[in-house]
mmCIF file of C-alpha atoms in Angstrom:
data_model
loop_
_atom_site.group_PDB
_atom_site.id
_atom_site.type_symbol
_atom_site.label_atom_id
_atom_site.label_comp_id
_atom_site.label_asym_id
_atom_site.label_seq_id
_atom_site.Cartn_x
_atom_site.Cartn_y
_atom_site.Cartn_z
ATOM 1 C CA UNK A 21 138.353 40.799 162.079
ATOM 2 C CA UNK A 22 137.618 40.091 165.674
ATOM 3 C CA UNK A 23 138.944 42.748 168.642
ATOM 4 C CA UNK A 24 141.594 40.357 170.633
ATOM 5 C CA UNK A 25 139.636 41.697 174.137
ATOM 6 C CA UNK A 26 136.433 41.016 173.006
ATOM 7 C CA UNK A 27 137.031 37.353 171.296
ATOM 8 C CA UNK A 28 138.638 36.239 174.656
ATOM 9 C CA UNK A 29 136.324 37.184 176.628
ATOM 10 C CA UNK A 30 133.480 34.876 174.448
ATOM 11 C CA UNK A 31 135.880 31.955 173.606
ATOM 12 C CA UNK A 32 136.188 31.980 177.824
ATOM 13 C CA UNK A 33 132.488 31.092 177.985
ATOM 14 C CA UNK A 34 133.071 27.420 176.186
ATOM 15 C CA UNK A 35 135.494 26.132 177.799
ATOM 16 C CA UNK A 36 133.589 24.113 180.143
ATOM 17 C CA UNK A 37 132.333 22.246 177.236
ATOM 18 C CA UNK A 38 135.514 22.365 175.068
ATOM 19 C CA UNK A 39 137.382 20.401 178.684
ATOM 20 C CA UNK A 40 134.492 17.885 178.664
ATOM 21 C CA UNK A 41 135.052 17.041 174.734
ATOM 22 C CA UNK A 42 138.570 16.836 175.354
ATOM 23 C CA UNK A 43 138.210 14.755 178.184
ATOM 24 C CA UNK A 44 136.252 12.283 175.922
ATOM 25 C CA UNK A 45 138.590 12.414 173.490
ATOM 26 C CA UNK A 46 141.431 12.235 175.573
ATOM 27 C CA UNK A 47 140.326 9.660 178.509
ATOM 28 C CA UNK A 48 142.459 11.492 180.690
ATOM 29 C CA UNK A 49 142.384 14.762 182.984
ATOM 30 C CA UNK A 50 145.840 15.783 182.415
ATOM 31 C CA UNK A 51 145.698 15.290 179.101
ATOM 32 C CA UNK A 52 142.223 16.806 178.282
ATOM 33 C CA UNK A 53 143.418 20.494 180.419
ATOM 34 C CA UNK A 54 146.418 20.280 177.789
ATOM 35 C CA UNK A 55 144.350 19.879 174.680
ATOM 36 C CA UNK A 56 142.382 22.786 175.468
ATOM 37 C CA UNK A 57 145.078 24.892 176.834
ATOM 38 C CA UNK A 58 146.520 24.155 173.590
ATOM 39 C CA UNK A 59 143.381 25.178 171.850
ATOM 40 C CA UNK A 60 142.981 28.243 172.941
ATOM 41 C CA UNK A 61 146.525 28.887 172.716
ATOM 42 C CA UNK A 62 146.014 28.472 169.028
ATOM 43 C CA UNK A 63 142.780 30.036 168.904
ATOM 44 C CA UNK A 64 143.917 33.388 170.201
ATOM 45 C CA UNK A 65 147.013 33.275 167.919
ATOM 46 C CA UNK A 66 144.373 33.397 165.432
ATOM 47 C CA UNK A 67 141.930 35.721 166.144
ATOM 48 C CA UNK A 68 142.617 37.444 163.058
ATOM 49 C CA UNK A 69 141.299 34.789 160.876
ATOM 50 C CA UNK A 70 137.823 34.694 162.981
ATOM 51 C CA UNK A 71 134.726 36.510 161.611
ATOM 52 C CA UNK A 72 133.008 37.667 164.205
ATOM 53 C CA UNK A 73 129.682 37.126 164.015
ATOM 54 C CA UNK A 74 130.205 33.330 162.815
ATOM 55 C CA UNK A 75 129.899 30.438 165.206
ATOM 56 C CA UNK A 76 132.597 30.602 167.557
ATOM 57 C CA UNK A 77 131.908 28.030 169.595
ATOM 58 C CA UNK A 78 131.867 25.031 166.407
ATOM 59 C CA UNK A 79 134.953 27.438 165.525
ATOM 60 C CA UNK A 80 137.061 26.236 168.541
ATOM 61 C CA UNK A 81 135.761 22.536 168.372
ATOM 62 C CA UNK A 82 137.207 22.602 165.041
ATOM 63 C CA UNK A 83 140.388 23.780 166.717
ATOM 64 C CA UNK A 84 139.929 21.324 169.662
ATOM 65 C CA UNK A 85 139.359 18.683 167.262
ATOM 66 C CA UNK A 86 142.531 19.152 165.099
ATOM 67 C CA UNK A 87 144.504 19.927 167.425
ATOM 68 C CA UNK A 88 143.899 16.103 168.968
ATOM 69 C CA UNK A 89 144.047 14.452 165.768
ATOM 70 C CA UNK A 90 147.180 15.877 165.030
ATOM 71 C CA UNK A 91 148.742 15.712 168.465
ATOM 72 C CA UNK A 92 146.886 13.665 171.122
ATOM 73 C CA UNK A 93 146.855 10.115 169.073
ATOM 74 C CA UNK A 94 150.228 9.103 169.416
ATOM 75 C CA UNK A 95 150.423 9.772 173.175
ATOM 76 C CA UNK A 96 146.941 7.174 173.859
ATOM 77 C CA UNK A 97 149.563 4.394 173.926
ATOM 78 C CA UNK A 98 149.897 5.554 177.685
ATOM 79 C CA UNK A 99 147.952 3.527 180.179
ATOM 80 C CA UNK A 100 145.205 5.407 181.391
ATOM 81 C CA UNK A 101 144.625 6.668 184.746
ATOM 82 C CA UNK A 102 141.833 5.957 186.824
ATOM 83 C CA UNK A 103 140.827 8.201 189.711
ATOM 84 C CA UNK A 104 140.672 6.867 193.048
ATOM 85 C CA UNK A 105 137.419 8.811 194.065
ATOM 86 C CA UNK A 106 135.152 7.390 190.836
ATOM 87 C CA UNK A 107 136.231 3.794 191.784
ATOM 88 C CA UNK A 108 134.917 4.612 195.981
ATOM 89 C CA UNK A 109 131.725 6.017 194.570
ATOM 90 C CA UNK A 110 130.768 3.025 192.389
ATOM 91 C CA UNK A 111 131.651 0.489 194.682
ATOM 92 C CA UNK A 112 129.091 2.550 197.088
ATOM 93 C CA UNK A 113 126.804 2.991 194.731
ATOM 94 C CA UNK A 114 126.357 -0.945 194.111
ATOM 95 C CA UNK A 115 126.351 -1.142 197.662
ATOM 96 C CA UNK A 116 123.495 0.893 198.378
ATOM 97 C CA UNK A 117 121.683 -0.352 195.142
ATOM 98 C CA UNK A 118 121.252 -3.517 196.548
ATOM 99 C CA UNK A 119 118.438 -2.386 198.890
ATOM 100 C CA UNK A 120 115.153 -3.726 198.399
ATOM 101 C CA UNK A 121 113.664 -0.563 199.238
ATOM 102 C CA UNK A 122 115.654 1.416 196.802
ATOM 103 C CA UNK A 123 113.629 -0.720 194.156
ATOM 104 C CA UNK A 124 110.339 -0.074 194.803
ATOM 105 C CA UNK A 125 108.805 2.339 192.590
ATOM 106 C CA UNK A 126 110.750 1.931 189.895
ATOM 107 C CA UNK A 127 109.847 2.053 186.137
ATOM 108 C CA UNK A 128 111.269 -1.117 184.225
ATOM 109 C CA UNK A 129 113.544 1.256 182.048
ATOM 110 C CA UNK A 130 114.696 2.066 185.419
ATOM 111 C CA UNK A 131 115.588 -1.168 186.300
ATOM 112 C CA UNK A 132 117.314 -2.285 182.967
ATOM 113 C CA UNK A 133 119.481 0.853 183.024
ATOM 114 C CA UNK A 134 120.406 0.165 186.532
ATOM 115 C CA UNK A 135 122.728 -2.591 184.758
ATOM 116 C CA UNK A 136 124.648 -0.392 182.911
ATOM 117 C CA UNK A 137 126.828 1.959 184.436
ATOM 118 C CA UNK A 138 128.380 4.848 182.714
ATOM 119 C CA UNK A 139 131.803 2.856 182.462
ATOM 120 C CA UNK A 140 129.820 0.077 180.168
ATOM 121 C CA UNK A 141 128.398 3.247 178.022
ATOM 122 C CA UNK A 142 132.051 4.654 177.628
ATOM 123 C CA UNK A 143 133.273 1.551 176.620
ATOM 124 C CA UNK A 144 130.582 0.981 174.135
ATOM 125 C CA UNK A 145 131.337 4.394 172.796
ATOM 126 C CA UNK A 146 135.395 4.453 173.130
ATOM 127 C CA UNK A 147 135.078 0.690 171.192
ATOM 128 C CA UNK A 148 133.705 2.841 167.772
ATOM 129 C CA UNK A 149 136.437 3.571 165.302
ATOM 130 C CA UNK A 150 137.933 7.366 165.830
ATOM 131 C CA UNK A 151 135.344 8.752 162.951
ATOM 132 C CA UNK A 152 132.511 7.411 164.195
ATOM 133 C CA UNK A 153 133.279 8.361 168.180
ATOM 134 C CA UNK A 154 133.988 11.438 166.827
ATOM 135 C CA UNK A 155 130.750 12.280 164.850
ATOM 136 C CA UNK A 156 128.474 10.702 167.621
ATOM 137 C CA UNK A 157 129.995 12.678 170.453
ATOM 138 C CA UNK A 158 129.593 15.767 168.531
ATOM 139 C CA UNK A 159 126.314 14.831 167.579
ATOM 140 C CA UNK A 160 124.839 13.314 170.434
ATOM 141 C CA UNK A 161 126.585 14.710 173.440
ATOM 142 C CA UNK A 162 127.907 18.267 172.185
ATOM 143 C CA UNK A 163 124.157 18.925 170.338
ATOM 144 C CA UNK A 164 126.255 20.459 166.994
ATOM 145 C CA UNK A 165 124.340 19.856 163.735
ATOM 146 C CA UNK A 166 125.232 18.307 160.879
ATOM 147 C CA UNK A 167 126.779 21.318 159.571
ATOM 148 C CA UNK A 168 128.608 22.068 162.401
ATOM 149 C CA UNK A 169 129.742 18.651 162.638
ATOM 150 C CA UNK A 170 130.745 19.181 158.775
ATOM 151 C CA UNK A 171 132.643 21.947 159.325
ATOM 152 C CA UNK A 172 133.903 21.144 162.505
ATOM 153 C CA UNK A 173 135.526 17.571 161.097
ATOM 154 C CA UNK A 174 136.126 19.031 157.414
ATOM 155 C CA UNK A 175 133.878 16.520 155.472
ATOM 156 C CA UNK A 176 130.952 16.706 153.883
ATOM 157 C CA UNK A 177 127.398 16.633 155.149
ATOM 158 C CA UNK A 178 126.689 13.187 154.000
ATOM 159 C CA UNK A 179 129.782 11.832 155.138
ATOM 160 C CA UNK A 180 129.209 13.256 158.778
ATOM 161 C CA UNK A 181 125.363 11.456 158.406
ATOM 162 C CA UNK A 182 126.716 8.439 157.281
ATOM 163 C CA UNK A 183 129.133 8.064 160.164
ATOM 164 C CA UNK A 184 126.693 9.166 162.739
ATOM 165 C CA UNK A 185 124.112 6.400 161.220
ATOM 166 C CA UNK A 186 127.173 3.580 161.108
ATOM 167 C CA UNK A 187 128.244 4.580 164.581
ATOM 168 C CA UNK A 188 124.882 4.837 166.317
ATOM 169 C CA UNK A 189 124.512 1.061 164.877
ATOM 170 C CA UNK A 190 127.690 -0.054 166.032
ATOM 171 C CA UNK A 191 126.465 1.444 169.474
ATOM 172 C CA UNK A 192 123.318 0.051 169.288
ATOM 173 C CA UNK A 193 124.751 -3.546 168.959
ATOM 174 C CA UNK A 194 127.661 -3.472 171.333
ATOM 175 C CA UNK A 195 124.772 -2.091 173.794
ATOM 176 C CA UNK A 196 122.711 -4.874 172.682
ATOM 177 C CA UNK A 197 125.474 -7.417 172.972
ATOM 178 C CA UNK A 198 125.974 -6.366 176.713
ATOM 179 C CA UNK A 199 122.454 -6.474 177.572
ATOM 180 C CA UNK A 200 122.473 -10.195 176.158
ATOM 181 C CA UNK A 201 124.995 -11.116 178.170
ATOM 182 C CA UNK A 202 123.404 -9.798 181.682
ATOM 183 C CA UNK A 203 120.474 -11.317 180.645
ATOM 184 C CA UNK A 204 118.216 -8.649 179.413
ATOM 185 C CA UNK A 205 117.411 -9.442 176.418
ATOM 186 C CA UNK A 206 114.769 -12.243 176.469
ATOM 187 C CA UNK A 207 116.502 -14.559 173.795
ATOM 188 C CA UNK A 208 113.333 -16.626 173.005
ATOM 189 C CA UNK A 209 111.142 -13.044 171.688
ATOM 190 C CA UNK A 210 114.387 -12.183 170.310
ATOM 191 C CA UNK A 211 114.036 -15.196 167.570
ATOM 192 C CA UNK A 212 110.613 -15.335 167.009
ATOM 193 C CA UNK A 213 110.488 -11.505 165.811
#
């Protein structure tokens, strides 16, 4: 059984990362501080039923996780928010980026990536069906393994690396969609291979 002092004081330590899953979850600041109040609210109720010396954080992203499914899918209905401040920095941003000089240097990766800006990345990901969003963000952003993931969404191994697969590929193609439609994908190399 964990000592209530001591497990607070670690479970602290995550929460940086526990707001920035909720936040992806959630698509919204308000809501994302609430989810993990909420979490660790329920975590420290249950401090009893944690063995220390087990993962703690995959522990409270099981928690996190839950907790949203449970709670947090009803209220997405809402419209989301937008803040102010992101909106002012991209429109600088494509200012500035239009600068010759800015280009020079640049790998070609560079170049290509320059056309997709986080917003087109989080729509690609936010488009994938709740299991699939849920396994890649845990996978691919949070850095759990498979395990974790597992254990974390309560399904088997093979299930979590058979969504991850299915929702990288449904990635893949809305990402490859996008770049056909900015034209950069070169459609005549595209049939002959």
């Amino acid at each position: 059984m964990a000592d209530q002092a001591r497990f607070a004081e670690q479970a602290m330590q995550f929460m940086p990362s526990l707001y920035s899953a909720a936040l992806r979850m959630t698509r919204n600041p308000s809501d994302a501080e609430d989810l993990v109040q909420e979490t660790y609210l329920k975590a420290y109720r249950a401090y009893g039923t944690f063995n220390e010396g087990t993962n703690l954080k995959a522990w409270l992203y099981r928690i996190l996780t839950n907790t949203y499914i449970n709670s947090y899918r009803a209220r997405r209905r809402r419209p989301e928010q937008v803040d102010l401040d992101d909106v002012e920095d991209l429109y600088l941003y494509r200012r500035l980026g239009g600068l010759e000089a800015a280009n020079a240097g640049r790998s070609a990766e560079e170049q290509v990536l320059e056309h997709f800006t986080e917003g087109d990345v989080k729509a690609a990901v936010e488009a994938l069906p709740d299991q699939f969003r849920m396994a890649v963000l845990l996978a691919d952003v949070e850095g759990f393994s498979y395990k974790e993931i597992a254990d974390i969404l309560e399904v088997p191994i093979g299930t979590v690396m058979s969504r991850l697969h299915r929702g990288r590929k449904a990635l893949q193609k809305t990402l490859h969609d996008f770049g056909k439609e900015r034209g950069l994908v070169d459609q005549a190399a595209e049939t002959t291979s």
